[in-house]
Coordinates of C-alpha atoms in Angstrom, one line a residue:
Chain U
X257 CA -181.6 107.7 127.7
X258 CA -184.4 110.1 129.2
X259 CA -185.6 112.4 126.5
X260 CA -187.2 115.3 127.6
X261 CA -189.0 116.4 124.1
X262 CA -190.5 113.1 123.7
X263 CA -194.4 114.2 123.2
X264 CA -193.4 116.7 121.3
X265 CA -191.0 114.8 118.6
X266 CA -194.1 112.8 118.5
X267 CA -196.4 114.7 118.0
X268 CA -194.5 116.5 115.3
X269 CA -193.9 113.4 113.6
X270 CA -197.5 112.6 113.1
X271 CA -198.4 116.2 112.0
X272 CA -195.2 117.2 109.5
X273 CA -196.6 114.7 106.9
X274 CA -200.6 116.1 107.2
X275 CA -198.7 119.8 107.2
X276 CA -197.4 118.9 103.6
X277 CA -200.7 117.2 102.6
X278 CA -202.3 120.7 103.9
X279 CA -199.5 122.2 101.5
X280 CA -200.3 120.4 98.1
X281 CA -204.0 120.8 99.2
X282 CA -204.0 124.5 99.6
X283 CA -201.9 124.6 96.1
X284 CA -204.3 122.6 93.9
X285 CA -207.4 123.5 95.4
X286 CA -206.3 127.4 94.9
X287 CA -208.9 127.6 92.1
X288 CA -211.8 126.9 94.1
X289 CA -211.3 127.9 97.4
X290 CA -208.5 130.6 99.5
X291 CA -205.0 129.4 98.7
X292 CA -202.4 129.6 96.0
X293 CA -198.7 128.8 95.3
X294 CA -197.6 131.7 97.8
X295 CA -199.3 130.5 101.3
X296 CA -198.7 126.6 99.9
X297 CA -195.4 127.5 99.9
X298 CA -195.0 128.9 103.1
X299 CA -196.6 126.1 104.6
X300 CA -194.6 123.6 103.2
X301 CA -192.1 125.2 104.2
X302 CA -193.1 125.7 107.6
X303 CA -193.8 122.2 107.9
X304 CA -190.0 122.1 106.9
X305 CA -189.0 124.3 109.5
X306 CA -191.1 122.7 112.0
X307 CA -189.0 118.7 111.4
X308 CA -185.8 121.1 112.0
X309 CA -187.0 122.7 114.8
X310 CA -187.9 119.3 117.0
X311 CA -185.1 117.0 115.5
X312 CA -182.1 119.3 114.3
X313 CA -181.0 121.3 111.4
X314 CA -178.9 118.3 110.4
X315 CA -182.0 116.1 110.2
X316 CA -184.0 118.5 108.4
X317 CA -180.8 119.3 105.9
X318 CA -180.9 115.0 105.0
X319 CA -184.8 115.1 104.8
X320 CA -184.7 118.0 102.5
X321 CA -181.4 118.7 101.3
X322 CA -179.4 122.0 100.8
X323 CA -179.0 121.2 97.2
X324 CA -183.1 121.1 96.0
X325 CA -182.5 125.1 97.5
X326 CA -180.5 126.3 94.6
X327 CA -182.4 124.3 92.0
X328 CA -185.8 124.6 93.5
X329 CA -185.6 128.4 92.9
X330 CA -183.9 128.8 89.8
X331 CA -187.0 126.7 88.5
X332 CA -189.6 128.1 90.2
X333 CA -188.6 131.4 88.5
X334 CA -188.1 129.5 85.0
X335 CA -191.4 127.9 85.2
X336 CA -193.3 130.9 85.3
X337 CA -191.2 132.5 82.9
X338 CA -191.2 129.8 80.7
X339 CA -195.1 129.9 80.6
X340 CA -194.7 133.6 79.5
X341 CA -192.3 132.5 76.8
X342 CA -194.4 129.6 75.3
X343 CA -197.2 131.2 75.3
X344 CA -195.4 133.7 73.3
X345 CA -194.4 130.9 70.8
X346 CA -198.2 129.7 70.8
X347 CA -198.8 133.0 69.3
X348 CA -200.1 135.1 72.3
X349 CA -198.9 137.7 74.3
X350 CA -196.6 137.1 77.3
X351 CA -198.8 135.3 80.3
X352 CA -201.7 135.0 77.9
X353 CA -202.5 131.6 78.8
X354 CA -205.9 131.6 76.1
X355 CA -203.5 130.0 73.4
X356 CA -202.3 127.0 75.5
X357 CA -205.4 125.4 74.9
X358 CA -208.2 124.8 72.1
X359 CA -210.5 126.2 74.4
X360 CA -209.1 129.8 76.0
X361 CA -211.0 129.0 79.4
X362 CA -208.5 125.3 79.9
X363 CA -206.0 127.1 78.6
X364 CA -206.0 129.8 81.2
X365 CA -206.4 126.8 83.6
X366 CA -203.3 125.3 82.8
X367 CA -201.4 128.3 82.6
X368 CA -202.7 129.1 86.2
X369 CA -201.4 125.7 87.5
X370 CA -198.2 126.1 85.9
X371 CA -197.4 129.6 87.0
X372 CA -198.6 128.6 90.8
X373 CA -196.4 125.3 90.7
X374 CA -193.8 127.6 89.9
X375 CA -194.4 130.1 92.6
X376 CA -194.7 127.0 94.8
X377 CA -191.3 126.0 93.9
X378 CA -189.8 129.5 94.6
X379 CA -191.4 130.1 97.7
X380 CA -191.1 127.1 99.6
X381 CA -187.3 127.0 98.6
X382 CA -186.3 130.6 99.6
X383 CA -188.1 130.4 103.0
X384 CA -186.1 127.2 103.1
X385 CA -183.1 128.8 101.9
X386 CA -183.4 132.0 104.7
X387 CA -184.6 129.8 107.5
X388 CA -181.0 127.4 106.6
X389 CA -179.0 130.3 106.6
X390 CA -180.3 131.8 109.9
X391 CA -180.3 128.7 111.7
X392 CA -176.7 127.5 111.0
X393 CA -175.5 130.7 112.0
X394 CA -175.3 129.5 115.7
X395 CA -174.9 126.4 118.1
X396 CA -177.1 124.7 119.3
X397 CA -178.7 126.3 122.8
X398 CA -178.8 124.3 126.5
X399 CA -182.3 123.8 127.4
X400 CA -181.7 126.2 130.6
X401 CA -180.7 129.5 128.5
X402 CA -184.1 129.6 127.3
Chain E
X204 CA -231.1 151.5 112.6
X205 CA -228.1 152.5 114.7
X206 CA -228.9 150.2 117.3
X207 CA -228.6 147.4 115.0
X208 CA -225.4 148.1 114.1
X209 CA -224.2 148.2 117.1
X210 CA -225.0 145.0 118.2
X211 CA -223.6 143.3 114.9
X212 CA -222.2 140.1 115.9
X213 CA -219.2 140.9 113.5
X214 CA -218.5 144.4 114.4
X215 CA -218.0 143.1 118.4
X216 CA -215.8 140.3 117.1
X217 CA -214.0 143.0 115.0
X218 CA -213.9 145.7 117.9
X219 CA -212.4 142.5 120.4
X220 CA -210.0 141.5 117.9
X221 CA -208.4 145.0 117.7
X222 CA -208.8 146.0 121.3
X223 CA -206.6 142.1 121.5
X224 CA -204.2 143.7 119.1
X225 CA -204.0 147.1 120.6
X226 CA -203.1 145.4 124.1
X227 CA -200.4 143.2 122.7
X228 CA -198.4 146.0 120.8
X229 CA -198.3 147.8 123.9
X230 CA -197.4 144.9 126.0
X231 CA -195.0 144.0 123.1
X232 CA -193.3 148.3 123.5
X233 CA -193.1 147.9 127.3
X234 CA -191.5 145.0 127.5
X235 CA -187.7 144.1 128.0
X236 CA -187.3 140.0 127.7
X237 CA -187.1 139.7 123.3
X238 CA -187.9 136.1 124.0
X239 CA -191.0 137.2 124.9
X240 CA -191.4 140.2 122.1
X241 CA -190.9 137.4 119.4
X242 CA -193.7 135.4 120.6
X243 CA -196.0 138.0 120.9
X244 CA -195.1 139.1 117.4
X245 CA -196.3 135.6 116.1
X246 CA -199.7 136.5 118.7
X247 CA -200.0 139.4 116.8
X248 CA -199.7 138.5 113.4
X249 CA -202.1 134.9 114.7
X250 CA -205.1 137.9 116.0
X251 CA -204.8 140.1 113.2
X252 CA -205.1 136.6 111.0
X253 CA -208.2 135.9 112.7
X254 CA -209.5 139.3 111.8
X255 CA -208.2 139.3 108.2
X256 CA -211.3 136.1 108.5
X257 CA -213.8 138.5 109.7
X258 CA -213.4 140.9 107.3
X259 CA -213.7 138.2 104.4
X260 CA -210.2 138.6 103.4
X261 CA -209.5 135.0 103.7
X262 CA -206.4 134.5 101.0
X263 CA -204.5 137.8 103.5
X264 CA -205.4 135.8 106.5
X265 CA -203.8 132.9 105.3
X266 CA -200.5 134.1 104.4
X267 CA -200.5 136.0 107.8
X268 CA -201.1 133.0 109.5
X269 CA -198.3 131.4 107.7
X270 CA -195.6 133.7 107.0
X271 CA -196.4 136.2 110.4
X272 CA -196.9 133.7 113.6
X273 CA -195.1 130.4 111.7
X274 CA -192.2 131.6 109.3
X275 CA -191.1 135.1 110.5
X276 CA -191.3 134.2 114.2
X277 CA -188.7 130.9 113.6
X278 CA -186.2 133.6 112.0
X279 CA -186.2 136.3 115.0
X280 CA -185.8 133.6 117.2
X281 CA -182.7 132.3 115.2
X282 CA -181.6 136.0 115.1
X283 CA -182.2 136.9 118.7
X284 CA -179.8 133.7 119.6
X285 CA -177.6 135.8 117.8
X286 CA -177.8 139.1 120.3
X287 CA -178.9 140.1 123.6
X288 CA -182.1 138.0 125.6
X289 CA -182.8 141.0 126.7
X290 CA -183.2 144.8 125.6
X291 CA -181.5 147.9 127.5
X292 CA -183.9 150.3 128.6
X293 CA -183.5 153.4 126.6
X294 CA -183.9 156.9 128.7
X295 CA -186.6 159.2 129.0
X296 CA -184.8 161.5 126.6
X297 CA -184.4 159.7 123.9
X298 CA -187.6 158.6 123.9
X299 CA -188.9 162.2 123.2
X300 CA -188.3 162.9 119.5
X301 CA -189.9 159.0 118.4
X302 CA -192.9 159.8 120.6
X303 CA -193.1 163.2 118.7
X304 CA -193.2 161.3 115.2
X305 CA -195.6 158.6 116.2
X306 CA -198.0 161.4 117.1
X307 CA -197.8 163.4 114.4
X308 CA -197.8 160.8 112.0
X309 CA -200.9 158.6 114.5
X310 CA -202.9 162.6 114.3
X311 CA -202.2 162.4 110.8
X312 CA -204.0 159.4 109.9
X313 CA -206.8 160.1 112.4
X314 CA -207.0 163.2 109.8
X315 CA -207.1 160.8 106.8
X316 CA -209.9 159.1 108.0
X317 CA -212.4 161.4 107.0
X318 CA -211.5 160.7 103.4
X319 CA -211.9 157.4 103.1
X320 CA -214.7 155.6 102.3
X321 CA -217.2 154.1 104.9
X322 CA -216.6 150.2 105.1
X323 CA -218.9 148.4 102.5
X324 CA -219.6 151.5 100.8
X325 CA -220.6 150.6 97.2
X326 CA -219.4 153.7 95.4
X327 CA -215.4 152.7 97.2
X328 CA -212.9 152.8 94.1
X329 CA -212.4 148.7 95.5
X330 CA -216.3 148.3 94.6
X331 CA -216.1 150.5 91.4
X332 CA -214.2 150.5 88.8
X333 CA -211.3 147.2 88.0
X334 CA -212.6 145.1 90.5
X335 CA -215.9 144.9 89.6
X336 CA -215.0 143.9 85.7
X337 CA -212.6 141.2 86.9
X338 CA -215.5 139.6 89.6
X339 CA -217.4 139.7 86.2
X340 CA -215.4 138.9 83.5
X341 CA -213.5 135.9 85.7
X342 CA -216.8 133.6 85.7
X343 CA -217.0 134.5 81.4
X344 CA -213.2 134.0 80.4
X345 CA -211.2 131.6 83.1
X346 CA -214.1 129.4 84.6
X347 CA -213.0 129.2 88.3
X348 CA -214.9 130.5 91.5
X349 CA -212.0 132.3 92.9
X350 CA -211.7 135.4 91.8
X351 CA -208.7 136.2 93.6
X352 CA -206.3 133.3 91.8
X353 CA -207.8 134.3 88.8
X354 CA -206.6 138.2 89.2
X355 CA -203.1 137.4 90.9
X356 CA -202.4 134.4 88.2
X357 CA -204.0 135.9 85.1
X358 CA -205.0 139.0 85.4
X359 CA -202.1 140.7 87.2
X360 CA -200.1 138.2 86.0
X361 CA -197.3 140.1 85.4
X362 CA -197.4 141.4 88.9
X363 CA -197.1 138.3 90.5
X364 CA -194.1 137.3 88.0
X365 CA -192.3 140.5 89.7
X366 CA -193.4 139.1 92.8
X367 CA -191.9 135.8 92.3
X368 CA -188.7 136.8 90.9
X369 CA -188.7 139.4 94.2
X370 CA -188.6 136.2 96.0
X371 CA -186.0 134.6 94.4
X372 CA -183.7 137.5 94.4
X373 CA -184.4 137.5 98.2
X374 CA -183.1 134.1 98.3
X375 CA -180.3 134.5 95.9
X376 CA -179.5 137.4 97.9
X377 CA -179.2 135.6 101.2
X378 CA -177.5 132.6 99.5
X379 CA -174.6 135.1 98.7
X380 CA -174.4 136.6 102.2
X381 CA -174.7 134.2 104.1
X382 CA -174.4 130.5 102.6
X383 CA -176.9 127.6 103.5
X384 CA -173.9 126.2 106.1
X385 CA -174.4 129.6 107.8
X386 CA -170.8 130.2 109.8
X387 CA -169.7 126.7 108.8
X388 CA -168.4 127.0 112.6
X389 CA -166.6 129.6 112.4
X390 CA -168.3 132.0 114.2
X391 CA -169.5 131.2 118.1
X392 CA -172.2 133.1 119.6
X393 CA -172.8 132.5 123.5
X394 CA -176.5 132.4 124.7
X395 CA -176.5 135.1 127.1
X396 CA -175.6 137.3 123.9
X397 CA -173.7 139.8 122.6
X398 CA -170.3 137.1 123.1
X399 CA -170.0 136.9 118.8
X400 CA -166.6 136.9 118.2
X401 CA -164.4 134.9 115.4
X402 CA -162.2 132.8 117.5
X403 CA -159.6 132.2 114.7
X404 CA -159.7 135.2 111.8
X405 CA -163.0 135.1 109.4
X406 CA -162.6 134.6 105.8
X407 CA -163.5 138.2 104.9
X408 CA -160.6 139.5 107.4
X409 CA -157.9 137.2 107.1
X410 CA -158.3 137.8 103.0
X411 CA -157.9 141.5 103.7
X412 CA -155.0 140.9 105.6
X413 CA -152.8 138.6 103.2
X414 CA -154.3 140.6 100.3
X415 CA -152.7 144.1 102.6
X416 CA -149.6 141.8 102.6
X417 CA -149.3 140.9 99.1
X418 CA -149.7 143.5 97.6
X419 CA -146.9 143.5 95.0
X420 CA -147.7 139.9 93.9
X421 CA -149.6 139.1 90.8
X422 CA -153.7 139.3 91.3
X423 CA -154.0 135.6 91.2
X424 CA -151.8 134.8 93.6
X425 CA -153.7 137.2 96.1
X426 CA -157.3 135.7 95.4
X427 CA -156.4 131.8 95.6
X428 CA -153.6 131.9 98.1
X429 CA -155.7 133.2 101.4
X430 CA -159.0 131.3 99.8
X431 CA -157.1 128.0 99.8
X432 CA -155.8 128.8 103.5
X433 CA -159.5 129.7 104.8
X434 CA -160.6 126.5 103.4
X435 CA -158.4 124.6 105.7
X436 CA -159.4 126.9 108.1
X437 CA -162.6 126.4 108.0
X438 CA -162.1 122.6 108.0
X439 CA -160.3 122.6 110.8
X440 CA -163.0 124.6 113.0
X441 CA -165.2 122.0 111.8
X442 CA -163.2 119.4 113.0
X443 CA -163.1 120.8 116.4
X444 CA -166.9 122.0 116.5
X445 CA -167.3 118.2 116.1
X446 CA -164.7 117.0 118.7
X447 CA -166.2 119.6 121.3
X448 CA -169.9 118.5 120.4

C-alpha cells in the first residue's frame, strides 16, 4: 500500500528516541547547565506527543500507556513531598535538604535530584494526560480537510 | 558613546526579534483561517524563545520553546478539530469598545515605562537585594554552577512544590472532565466544524433524564440504573466506531 507520510514516520522514528535522550539529558545535567525537571518534562512529553502525532493515538497509548498517567502524577507529587517529609524526620525543616547528607552541600544535591525527578514525573505525565484527553476527543481527520 | 550602542550586535538582533514578533501578532489579529493562527502561535512563542536567548534568560527560553511552539500548539490543533477552520469576521462595531481597552491599557504601560529601571541597571531591585545573596551564597552552601536550579529547587523550594502540585491538580482536573479515552466515541465532530452533536444521548443527559424519571425510587436505584445503561451505551458506539472505521 502507498503511504503518503513515509519520510516523515521515518524521520520521526529516528528522532523520538534522541528527543527522550535530550529529555533525561536536560534533567540530570540541570545542575550545571539551563534545564530542570519542568522543560525535561515537557520535552519528554513532547517527544510523546510527537510518536502520536505521526503513528496514531492508539500507538502512542501501547507505547506509553494511559495507566503510567494516573500513577506517574500521584508520585511525582509524593516524591517531592516525601522529600519535604524525610527531611523533616532527619531533623530539618521541610525541603531543607542539609540533613540528608553528612555533608549539607551533597545533601542539598540529592534533595535537588529528588525533588526534580519528581517534577519530572508530574510534568511529563499531566502534559501527557491533557494532550490524551484532547486528542481522543475526536476522529481521526481526511488528509484533504486540512 | 551613543553610537556604540547603537550599533550593538545584540540590541539589532533584539530590535529584529521584536519587530518579527510585532509582525506576526498582527498577521495572527487579521487573520481568519485558525489553522493558520495556531501555527503562527507556535512562530511566536519559537521568536520570542530565541529572544528569551539573547537576553540571557536561557532556562525561560527553554520552556517557551517547549511548552509554547511544541506542547500548546498540539492542543489548539486538537481543539480547533473540535470548532470552526475558520473565524467569522466580527463588525466594525464591535470592534470599538476592545480597541478602546487595548489603548488605554497599551498608553498605560507606555506611561509605566518611565518607572522602570534601564536594562542592566545595577541599582534594579533584580540586581539588588535577594538575588544578589542567592548568586552568592549558592557557590558557598549547594555547590552547583546553576544558580537558577539552585533558587527554584532549594531556595524557593516551597514555591516550586506549589508549582508542582498546580500541575498535578491541572491534570487531576482534566482527568475528571474529560477522561484519558476522551468521548470514548460518543461524541462525532465533523471537520468542517461546528457539526458536534451526541448521535445517541450523552451520559451526562441521559442520567438527567432517567434520574427526572425516577424520581420517587430509592437514591441507589437512580445512580446505578442509568450508569449501567450508559455503559452499554457506550460499548455499543464503540462497537460501531470500529465497524465504520
Amino acid at each position: 500500500m502507498h503511504d503518503p507520510h513515509v519520510i516523515l514516520k521515518v524521520i520521526s522514528k529516528f528522532l523520538v528516541p534522541f528527543i527522550a535522550l535530550f529529555a533525561f539529558y536536560v534533567q540530570f545535567h540541570g545542575d550545571f547547565g539551563p534545564g530542570g525537571g519542568f522543560q525535561a518534562g515537557v520535552i519528554l512529553a513532547a517527544a510523546v506527543i510527537l510518536y502520536a502525532l505521526i503513528f496514531g493515538l492508539d500507538a502512542a497509548k501501547k507505547a506509553f500507556p494511559p495507566s503510567w498517567i494516573r500513577i506517574g502524577m500521584s508520585l511525582g507529587v509524593l516524591l517531592y513531598g516525601g522529600t519535604g517529609v524525610l527531611t523533616w524526620i532527619l531533623g530539618g525543616d521541610f525541603l531543607s535538604y542539609g540533613v540528608l547528607a553528612h555533608d549539607p552541600t551533597h545533601g542539598q544535591h540529592y534533595g535537588i535530584i529528588a525533588v526534580e525527578l519528581g517534577v519530572l514525573c508530574s510534568v511529563t505525565t499531566v502534559m501527557i494526560a491533557i494532550f490524551y484527553a484532547f486528542g481522543s476527543r475526536q476522529p481521526e481527520v481526511n488528509e484533504d480537510n486540512w | 558613546m551613543l553610537l556604540s550602542y547603537v550599533v550593538s550586535p545584540t540590541i539589532i538582533l533584539d530590535v529584529a526579534l521584536m519587530a518579527i514578533l510585532i509582525i506576526v501578532a498582527f498577521s495572527i489579529v487579521r487573520m481568519r483561517s485558525l489553522f493558520a493562527i495556531v501555527m503562527l502561535q507556535g512562530v511566536y512563542s519559537l521568536v520570542s524563545a530565541a529572544w528569551f536567548v539573547s537576553l540571557d534568560a536561557v532556562d525561560v527560553a527553554f520552556t517557551e520553546a517547549a511548552v509554547g511552539a511544541g506542547v500548546s500548539t498540539v492542543l489548539m490543533l486538537a481543539a480547533m478539530l473540535l470548532a470552526n477552520r475558520k473565524s467569522d469576521p466580527v463588525p466594525i462595531s464591535k470592534q470599538i469598545a476592545p480597541l478602546l481597552v487595548v489603548l488605554i491599557a497599551g498608553l498605560a504601560m507606555f506611561y509605566a515605562i518611565g518607572d522602570m529601571p534601564a536594562y542592566g541597571d545595577v541599582n534594579s531591585p533584580a540586581n539588588t537585594g535577594v538575588g544578589m545573596d542567592y548568586i552568592e551564597r549558592t557557590t558557598k552552601e549547594i555547590h552547583i554552577p546553576n544558580v537558577v536550579t539552585a533558587v527554584l529547587a532549594s531556595y524557593r523550594g516551597y514555591d516550586t512544590f506549589g508549582e508542582a502540585v498546580v500541575i498535578f491538580s491541572a491534570g487531576l482536573g482534566v482527568l475528571l472532565l474529560l477522561g484519558l479515552n476522551g468521548n470514548a466515541g460518543r461524541w462525532t465532530a465533523r471537520p468542517t466544524g461546528r457539526q458536534i452533536y451526541p448521535p445517541i444521548a450523552p451520559s451526562a443527559n441521559s442520567r438527567l433524564i432517567a434520574s427526572r424519571d425516577n424520581i420517587k425510587l430509592s437514591k441507589g436505584s437512580i445512580i446505578e440504573k442509568p450508569s449501567s445503561v450508559n455503559l452499554r451505551k457506550s460499548k455499543n458506539n464503540r462497537l460501531k466506531d470500529k465497524g465504520n472505521n
